[in-house]
Short mmCIF file of C-alpha atoms and ligand atoms in Angstrom, two decimals:
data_model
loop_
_atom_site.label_atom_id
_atom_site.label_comp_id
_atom_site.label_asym_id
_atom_site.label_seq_id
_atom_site.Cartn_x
_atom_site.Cartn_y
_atom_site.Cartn_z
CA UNK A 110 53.70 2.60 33.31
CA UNK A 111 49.88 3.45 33.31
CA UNK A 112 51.01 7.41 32.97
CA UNK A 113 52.41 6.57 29.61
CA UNK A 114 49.54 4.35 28.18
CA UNK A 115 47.22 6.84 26.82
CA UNK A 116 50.40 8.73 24.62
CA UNK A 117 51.54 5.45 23.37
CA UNK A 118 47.99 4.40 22.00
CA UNK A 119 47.41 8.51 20.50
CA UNK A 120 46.06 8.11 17.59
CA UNK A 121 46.58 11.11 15.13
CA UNK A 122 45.83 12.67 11.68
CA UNK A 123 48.78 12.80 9.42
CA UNK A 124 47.80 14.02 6.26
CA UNK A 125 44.29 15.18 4.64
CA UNK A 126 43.30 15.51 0.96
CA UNK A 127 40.52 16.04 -0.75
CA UNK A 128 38.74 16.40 -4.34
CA UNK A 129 36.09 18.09 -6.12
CA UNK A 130 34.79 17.64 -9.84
CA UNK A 131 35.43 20.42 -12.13
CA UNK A 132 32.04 20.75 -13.65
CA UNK A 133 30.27 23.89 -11.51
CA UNK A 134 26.43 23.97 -11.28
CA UNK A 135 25.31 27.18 -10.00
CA UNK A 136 21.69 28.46 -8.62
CA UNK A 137 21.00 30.04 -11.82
CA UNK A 138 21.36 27.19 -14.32
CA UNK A 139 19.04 25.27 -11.32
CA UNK A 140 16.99 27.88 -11.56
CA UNK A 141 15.81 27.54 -15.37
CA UNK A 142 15.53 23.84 -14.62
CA UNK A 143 13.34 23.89 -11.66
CA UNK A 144 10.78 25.99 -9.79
CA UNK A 145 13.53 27.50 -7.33
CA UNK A 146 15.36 31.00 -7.60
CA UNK A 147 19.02 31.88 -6.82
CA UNK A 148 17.97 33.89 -3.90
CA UNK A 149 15.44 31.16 -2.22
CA UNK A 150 18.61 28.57 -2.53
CA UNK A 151 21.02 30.98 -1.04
CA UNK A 152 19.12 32.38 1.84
CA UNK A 153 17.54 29.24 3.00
CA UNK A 154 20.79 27.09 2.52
CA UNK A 155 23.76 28.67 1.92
CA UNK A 156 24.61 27.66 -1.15
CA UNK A 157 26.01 29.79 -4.38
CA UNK A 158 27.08 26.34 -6.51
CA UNK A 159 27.89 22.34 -6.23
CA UNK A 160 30.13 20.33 -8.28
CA UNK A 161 29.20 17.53 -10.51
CA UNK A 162 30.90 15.07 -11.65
CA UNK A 163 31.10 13.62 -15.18
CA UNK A 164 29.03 10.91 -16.55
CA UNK A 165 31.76 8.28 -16.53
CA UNK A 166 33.52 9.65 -13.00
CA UNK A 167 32.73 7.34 -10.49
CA UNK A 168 32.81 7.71 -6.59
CA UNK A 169 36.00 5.50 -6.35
CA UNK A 170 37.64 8.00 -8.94
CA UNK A 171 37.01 10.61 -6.60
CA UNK A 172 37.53 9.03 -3.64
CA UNK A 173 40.90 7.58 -5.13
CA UNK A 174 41.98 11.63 -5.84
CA UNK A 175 41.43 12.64 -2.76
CA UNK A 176 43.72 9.58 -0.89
CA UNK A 177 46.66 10.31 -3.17
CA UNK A 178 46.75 13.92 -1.87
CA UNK A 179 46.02 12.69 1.63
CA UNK A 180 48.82 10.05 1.60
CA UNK A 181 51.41 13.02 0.05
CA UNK A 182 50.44 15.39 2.65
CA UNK A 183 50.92 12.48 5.50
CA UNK A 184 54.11 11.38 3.65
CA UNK A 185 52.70 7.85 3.69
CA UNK A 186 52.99 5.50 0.43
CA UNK A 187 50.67 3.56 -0.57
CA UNK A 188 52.30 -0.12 0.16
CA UNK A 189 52.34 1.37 3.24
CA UNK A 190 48.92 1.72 4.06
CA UNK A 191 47.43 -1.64 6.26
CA UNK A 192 43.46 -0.18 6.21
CA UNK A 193 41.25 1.99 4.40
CA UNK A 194 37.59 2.69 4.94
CA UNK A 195 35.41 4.14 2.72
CA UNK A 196 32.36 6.08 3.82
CA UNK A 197 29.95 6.86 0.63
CA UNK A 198 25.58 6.06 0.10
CA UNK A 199 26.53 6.02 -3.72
CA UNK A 200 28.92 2.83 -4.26
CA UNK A 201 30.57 2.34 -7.59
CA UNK A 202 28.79 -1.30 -7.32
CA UNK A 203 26.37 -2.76 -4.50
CA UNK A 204 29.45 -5.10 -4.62
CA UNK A 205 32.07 -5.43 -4.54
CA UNK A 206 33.13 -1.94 -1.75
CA UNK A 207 34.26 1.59 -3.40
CA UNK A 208 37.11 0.76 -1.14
CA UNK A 209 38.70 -2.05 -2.77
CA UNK A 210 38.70 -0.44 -6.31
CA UNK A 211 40.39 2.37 -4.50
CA UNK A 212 42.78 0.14 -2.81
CA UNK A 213 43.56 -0.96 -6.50
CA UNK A 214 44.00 2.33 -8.45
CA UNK A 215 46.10 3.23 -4.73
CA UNK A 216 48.40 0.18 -5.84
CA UNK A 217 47.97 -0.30 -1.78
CA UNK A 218 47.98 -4.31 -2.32
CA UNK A 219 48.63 -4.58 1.55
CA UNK A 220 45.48 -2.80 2.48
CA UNK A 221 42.28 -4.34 4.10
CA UNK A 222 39.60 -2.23 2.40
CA UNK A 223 35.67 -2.05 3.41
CA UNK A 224 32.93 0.60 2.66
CA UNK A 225 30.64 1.61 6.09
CA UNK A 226 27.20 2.98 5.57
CA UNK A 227 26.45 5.91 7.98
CA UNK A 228 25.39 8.48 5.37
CA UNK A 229 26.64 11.71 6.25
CA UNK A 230 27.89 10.45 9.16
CA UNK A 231 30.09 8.16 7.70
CA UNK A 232 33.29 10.02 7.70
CA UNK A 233 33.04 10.44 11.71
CA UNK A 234 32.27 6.68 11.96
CA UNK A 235 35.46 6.07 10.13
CA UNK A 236 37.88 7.77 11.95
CA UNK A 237 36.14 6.38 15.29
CA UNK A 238 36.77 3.30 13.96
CA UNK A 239 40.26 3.62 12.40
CA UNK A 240 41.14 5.39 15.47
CA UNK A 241 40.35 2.32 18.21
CA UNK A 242 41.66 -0.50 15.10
CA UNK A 243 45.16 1.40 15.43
CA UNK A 244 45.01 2.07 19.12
CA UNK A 245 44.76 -1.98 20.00
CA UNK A 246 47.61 -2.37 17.67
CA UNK A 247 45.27 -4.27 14.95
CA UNK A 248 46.54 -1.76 12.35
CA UNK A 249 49.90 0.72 11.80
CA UNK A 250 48.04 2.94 9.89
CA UNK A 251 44.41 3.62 8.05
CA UNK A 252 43.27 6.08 5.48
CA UNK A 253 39.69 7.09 5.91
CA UNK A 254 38.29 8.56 3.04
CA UNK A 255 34.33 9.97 2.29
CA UNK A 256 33.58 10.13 -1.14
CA UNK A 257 30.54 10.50 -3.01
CA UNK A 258 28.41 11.41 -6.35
CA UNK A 259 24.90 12.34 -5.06
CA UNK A 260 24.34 13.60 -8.41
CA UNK A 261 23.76 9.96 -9.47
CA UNK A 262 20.95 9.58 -6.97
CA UNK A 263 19.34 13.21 -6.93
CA UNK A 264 16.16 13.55 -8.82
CA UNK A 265 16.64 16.22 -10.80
CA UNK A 266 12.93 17.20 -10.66
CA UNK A 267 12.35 17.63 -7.18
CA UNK A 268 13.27 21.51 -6.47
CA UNK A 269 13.23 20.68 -2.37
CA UNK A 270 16.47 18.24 -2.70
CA UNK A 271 17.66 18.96 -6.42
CA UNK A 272 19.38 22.20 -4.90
CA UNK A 273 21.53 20.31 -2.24
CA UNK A 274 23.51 18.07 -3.16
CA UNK A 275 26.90 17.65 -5.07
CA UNK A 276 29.77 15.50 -5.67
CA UNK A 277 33.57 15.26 -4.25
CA UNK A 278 35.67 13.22 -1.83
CA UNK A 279 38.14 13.82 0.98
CA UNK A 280 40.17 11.89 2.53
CA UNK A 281 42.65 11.48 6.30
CA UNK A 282 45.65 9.54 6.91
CA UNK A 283 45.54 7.92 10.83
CA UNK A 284 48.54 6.54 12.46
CA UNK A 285 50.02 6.07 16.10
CA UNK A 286 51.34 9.54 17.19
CA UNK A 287 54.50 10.02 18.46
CA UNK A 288 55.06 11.68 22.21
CA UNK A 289 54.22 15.34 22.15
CA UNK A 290 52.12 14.73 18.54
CA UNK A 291 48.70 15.66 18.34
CA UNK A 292 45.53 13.34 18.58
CA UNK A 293 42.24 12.32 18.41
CA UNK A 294 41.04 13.76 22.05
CA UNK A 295 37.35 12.14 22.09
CA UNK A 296 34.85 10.62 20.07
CA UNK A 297 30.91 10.26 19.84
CA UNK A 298 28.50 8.43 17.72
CA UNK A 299 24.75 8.28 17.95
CA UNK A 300 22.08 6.09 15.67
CA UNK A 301 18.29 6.60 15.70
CA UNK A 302 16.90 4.37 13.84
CA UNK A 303 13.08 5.01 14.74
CA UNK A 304 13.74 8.03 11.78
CA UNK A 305 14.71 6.25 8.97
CA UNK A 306 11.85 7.55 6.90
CA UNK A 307 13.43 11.20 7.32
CA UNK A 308 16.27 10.62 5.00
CA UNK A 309 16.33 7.62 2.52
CA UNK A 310 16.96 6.41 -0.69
CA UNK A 311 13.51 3.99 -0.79
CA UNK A 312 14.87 1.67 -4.01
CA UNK A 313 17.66 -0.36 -5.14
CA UNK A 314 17.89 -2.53 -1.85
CA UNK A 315 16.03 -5.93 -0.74
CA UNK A 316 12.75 -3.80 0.60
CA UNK A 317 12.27 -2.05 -3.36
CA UNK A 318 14.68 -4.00 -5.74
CA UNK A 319 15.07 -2.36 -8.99
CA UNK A 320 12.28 -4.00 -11.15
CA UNK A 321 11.19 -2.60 -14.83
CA UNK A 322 8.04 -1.72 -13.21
CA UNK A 323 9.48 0.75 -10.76
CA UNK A 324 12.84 2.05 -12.55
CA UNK A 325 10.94 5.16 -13.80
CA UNK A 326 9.44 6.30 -10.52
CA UNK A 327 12.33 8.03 -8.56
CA UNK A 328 12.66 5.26 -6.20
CA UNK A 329 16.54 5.28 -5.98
CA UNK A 330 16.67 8.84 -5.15
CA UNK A 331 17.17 10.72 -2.15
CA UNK A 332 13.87 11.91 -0.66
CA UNK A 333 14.21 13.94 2.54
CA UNK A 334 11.31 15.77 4.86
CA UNK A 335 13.70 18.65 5.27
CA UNK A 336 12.12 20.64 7.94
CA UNK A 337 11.87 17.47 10.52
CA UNK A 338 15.97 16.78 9.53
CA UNK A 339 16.60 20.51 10.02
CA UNK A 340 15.18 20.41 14.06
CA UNK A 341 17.35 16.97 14.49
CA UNK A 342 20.67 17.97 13.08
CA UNK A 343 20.73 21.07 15.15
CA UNK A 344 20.12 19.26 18.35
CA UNK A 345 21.76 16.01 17.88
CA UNK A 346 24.83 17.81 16.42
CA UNK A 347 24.81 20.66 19.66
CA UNK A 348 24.60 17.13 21.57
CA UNK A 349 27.37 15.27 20.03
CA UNK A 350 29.84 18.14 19.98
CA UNK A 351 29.17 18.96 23.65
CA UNK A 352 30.37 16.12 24.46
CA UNK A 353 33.05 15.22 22.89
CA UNK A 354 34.30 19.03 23.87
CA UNK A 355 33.50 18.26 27.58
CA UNK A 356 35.57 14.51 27.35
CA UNK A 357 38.41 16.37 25.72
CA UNK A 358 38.63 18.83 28.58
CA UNK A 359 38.18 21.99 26.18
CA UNK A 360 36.32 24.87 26.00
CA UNK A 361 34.54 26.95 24.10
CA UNK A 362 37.39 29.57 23.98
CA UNK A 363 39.60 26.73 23.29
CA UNK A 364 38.66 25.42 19.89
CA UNK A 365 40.64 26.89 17.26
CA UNK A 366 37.91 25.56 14.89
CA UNK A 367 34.60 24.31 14.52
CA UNK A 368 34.02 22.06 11.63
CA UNK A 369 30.10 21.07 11.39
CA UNK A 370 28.72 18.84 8.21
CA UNK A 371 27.73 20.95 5.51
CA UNK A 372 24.10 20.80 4.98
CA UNK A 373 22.63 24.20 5.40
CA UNK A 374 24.19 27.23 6.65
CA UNK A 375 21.31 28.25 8.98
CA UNK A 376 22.32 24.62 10.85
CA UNK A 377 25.33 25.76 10.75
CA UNK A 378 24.98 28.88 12.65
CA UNK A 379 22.18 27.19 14.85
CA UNK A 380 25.10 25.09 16.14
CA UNK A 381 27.66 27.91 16.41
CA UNK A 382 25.25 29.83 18.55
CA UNK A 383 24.72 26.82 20.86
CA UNK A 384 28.02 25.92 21.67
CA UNK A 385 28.92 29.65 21.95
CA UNK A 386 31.67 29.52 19.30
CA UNK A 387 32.05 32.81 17.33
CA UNK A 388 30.96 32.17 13.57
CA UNK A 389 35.29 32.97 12.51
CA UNK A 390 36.08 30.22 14.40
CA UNK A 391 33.34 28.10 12.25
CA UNK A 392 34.83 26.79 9.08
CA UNK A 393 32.12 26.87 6.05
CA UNK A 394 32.19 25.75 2.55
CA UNK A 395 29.05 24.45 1.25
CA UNK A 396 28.44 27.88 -0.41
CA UNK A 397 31.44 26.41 -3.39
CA UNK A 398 30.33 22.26 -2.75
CA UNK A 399 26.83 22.16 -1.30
CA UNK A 400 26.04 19.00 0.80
CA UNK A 401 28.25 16.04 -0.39
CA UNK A 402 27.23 13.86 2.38
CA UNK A 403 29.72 11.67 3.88
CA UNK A 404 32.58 13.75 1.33
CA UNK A 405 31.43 17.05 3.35
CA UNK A 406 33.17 17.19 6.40
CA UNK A 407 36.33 15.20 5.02
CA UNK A 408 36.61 18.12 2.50
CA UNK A 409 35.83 20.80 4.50
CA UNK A 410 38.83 19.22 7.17
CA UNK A 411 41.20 19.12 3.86
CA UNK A 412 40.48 22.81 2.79
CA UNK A 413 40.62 23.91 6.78
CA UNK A 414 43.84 22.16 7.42
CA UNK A 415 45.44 23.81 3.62
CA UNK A 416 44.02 27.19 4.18
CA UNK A 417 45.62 27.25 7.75
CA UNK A 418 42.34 27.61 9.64
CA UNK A 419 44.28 25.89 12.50
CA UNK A 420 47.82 25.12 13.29
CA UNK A 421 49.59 22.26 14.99
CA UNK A 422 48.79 21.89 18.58
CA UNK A 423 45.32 23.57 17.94
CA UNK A 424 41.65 22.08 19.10
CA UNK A 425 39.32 21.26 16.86
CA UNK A 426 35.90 19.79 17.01
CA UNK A 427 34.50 17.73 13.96
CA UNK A 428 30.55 17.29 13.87
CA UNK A 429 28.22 15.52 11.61
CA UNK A 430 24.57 14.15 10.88
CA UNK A 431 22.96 12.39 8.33
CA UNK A 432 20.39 9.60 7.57
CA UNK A 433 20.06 6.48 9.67
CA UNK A 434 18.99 8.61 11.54
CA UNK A 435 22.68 9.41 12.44
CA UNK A 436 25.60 11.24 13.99
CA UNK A 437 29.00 11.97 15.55
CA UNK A 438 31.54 14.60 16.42
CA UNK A 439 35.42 14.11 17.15
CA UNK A 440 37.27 16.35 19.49
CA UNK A 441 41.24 16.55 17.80
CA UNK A 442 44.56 18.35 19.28
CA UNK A 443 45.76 19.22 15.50
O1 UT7 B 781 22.82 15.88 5.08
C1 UT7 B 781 21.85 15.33 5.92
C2 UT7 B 781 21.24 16.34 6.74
N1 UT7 B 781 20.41 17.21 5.94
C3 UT7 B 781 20.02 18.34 6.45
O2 UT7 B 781 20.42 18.66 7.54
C4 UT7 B 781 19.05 19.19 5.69
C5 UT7 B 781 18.05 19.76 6.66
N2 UT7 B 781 17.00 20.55 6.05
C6 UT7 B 781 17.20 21.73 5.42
O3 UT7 B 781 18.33 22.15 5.21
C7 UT7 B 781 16.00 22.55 5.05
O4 UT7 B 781 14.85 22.00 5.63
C8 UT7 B 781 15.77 22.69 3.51
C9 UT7 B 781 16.84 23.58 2.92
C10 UT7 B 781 15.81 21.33 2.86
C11 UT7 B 781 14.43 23.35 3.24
O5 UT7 B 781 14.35 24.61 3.90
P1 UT7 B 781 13.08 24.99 4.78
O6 UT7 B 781 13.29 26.36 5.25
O7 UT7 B 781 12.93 23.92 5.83
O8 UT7 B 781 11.94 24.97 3.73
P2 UT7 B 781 10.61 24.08 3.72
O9 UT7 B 781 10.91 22.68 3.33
O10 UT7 B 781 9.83 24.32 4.95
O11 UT7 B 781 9.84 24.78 2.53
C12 UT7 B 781 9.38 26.14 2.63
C13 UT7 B 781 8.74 26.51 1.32
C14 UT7 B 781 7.70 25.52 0.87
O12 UT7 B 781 6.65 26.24 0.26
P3 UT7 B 781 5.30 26.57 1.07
O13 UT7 B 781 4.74 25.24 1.46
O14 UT7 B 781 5.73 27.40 2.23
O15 UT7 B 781 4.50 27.32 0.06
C15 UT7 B 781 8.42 24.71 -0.16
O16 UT7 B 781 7.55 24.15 -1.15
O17 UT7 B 781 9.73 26.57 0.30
C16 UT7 B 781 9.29 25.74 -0.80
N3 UT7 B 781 10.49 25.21 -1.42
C17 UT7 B 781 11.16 25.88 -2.38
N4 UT7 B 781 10.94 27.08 -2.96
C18 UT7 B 781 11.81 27.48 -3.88
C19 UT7 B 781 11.13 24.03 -1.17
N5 UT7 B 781 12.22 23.93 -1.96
C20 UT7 B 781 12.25 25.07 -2.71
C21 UT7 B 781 13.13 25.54 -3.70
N6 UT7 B 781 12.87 26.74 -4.25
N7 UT7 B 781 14.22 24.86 -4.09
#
């Protein structure tokens, strides 16, 4: 009996999706708004262009996009679907969660839906979570999906963030996997929380509610001290994916993939280096999306998955960090 536990509570991914805005911001339109140029964003990021979504799109818009084309590719309807979880920093409303408007525009009336706040983490979080609510039989099924519009909470002023961020959502269906399916290997997560002044968003909470006094001072935007972030997401992100890679078994020559958050390509290769992974087998796409936060990974899994970056039975690795300060990687048999 115990030999045929861990198949029977496998926990796999059935389906991904994902959605960007179609409104393209590239380095030269930033440039004649800021003091930056194309070639400073490009060589010390990575990134060509971001997306932005319209005035009146909201993050449950997105995110709602990006579950439809996760549930098709799962072949899951939505009265179906028993959880979803919502990762985002930019809620359509403090309250009530991103996830239940997506529940509604899903039509997934059977769904319990919450929102978790792990920044660019969040995504990760999810699917850790998701993963052990559907392993102890709570749930049949979940859809994890990390959407966000950083563009509503960028100040457009500030040339050190202004260049990083954009908008989008993606999205992963979770079920119980059948014998000889594919799964969810291993799981980390990690909090610090003696570096929340690295990353944050100082305004719009209990600590600096929004007041007429204070509305005009970039409060409610992301502020980040970029070079201290840099030196943590390259360790704790070599960290988190070593392990997961050594609970899963694997080894270096045995990951198909590599997908890391996308924040800045020199990370990026920083991380690839340190887990001795050759830079093919490390799937990129901030140059087209720049960092969406917790959207970034779930994206970058939806375009890796389409484009055929791995196949059934493959290893990946999934790695992330973000504010908090956070992060987590996932070790998957595709
Ligand atoms: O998603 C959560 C995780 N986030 C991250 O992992 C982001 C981590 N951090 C980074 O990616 C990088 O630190 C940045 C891309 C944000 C900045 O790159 P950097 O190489 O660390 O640059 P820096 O902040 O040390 O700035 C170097 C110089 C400074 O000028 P001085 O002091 O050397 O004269 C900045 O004022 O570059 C200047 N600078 C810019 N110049 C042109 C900062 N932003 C810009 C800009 N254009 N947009």
């Amino acid at each position: 009996m115990s030999q045929l536990t861990p198949s029977i509570l496998s926990v796999c991914i059935a389906g991904t999706g994902s959605y960007v805005p179609e409104r393209i911001l590239t380095n030269a339109e930033l440039a004649q708004r800021v003091d930056t140029s194309e070639e400073w964003i490009l060589s010390r990021t990575g990134i060509r262009e971001r997306r932005i979504a319209a005035a009146e799109e909201t993050t449950s818009q997105m995110g709602t996009h990006a579950a439809r084309r996760a549930l098709d590719n799962a072949g899951l309807s939505a009265d179906e679907l028993e959880l979803i979880i919502v990762a985002t920093i930019t809620p359509d409303t403090p309250t009530p969660a991103t996830a239940c408007y997506i529940q509604h525009n899903l039509g997934a009336s059977r769904a319990v839906a919450f929102d978790i706040s792990a920044a660019c983490s969040g995504f990760l979080y999810a699917m850790k979570l998701a993963k052990r609510l559907i392993a102890s039989g709570a749930f049949k099924n979940a859809i994890i999906i990390g959407a966000e519009k950083l563009s509503a909470v960028t100040n457009w002023e500030d040339r050190s963030t202004c260049v990083l961020f954009g908008d989008g959502a993606g999205a992963a269906v979770l079920r119980l996997a059948a014998p000889g399916e594919g799964s969810i290997l291993a799981t980390e997560m990690g909090t610090d929380g003696n570096l929340t002044h690295l990353l944050k968003i100082p305004g719009g909470g209990t600590a600096c509610p929004i007041t007429a006094a204070n509305v005009n001072d970039q409060l409610f935007t992301l502020n980040m001290l970029g070079k201290e972030v840099f030196k943590h997401a390259v360790n704790r992100m070599k960290e988190a994916a070593e392990k997961v890679i050594e609970r899963a078994g694997l080894t270096a020559e045995s990951i198909a993939c590599v997908i890391p958050h996308q924040a800045n390509l020199r990370i990026i290769d920083a991380i690839a280096d340190r887990l001795a992974v050759p830079n093919e087998r490390v799937f990129v796409n901030l140059d087209k999306y720049g960092n969406t936060s917790a959207a970034a990974i779930a994206i970058a899994l939806d375009e890796a998955n389409r484009s055929g970056a791995f196949k059934r039975g493959d290893n990946i690795v999934l790695v992330v960090f973000g504010a908090g300060l956070t992060w987590a990687a996932a070790a998957i048999r595709w």
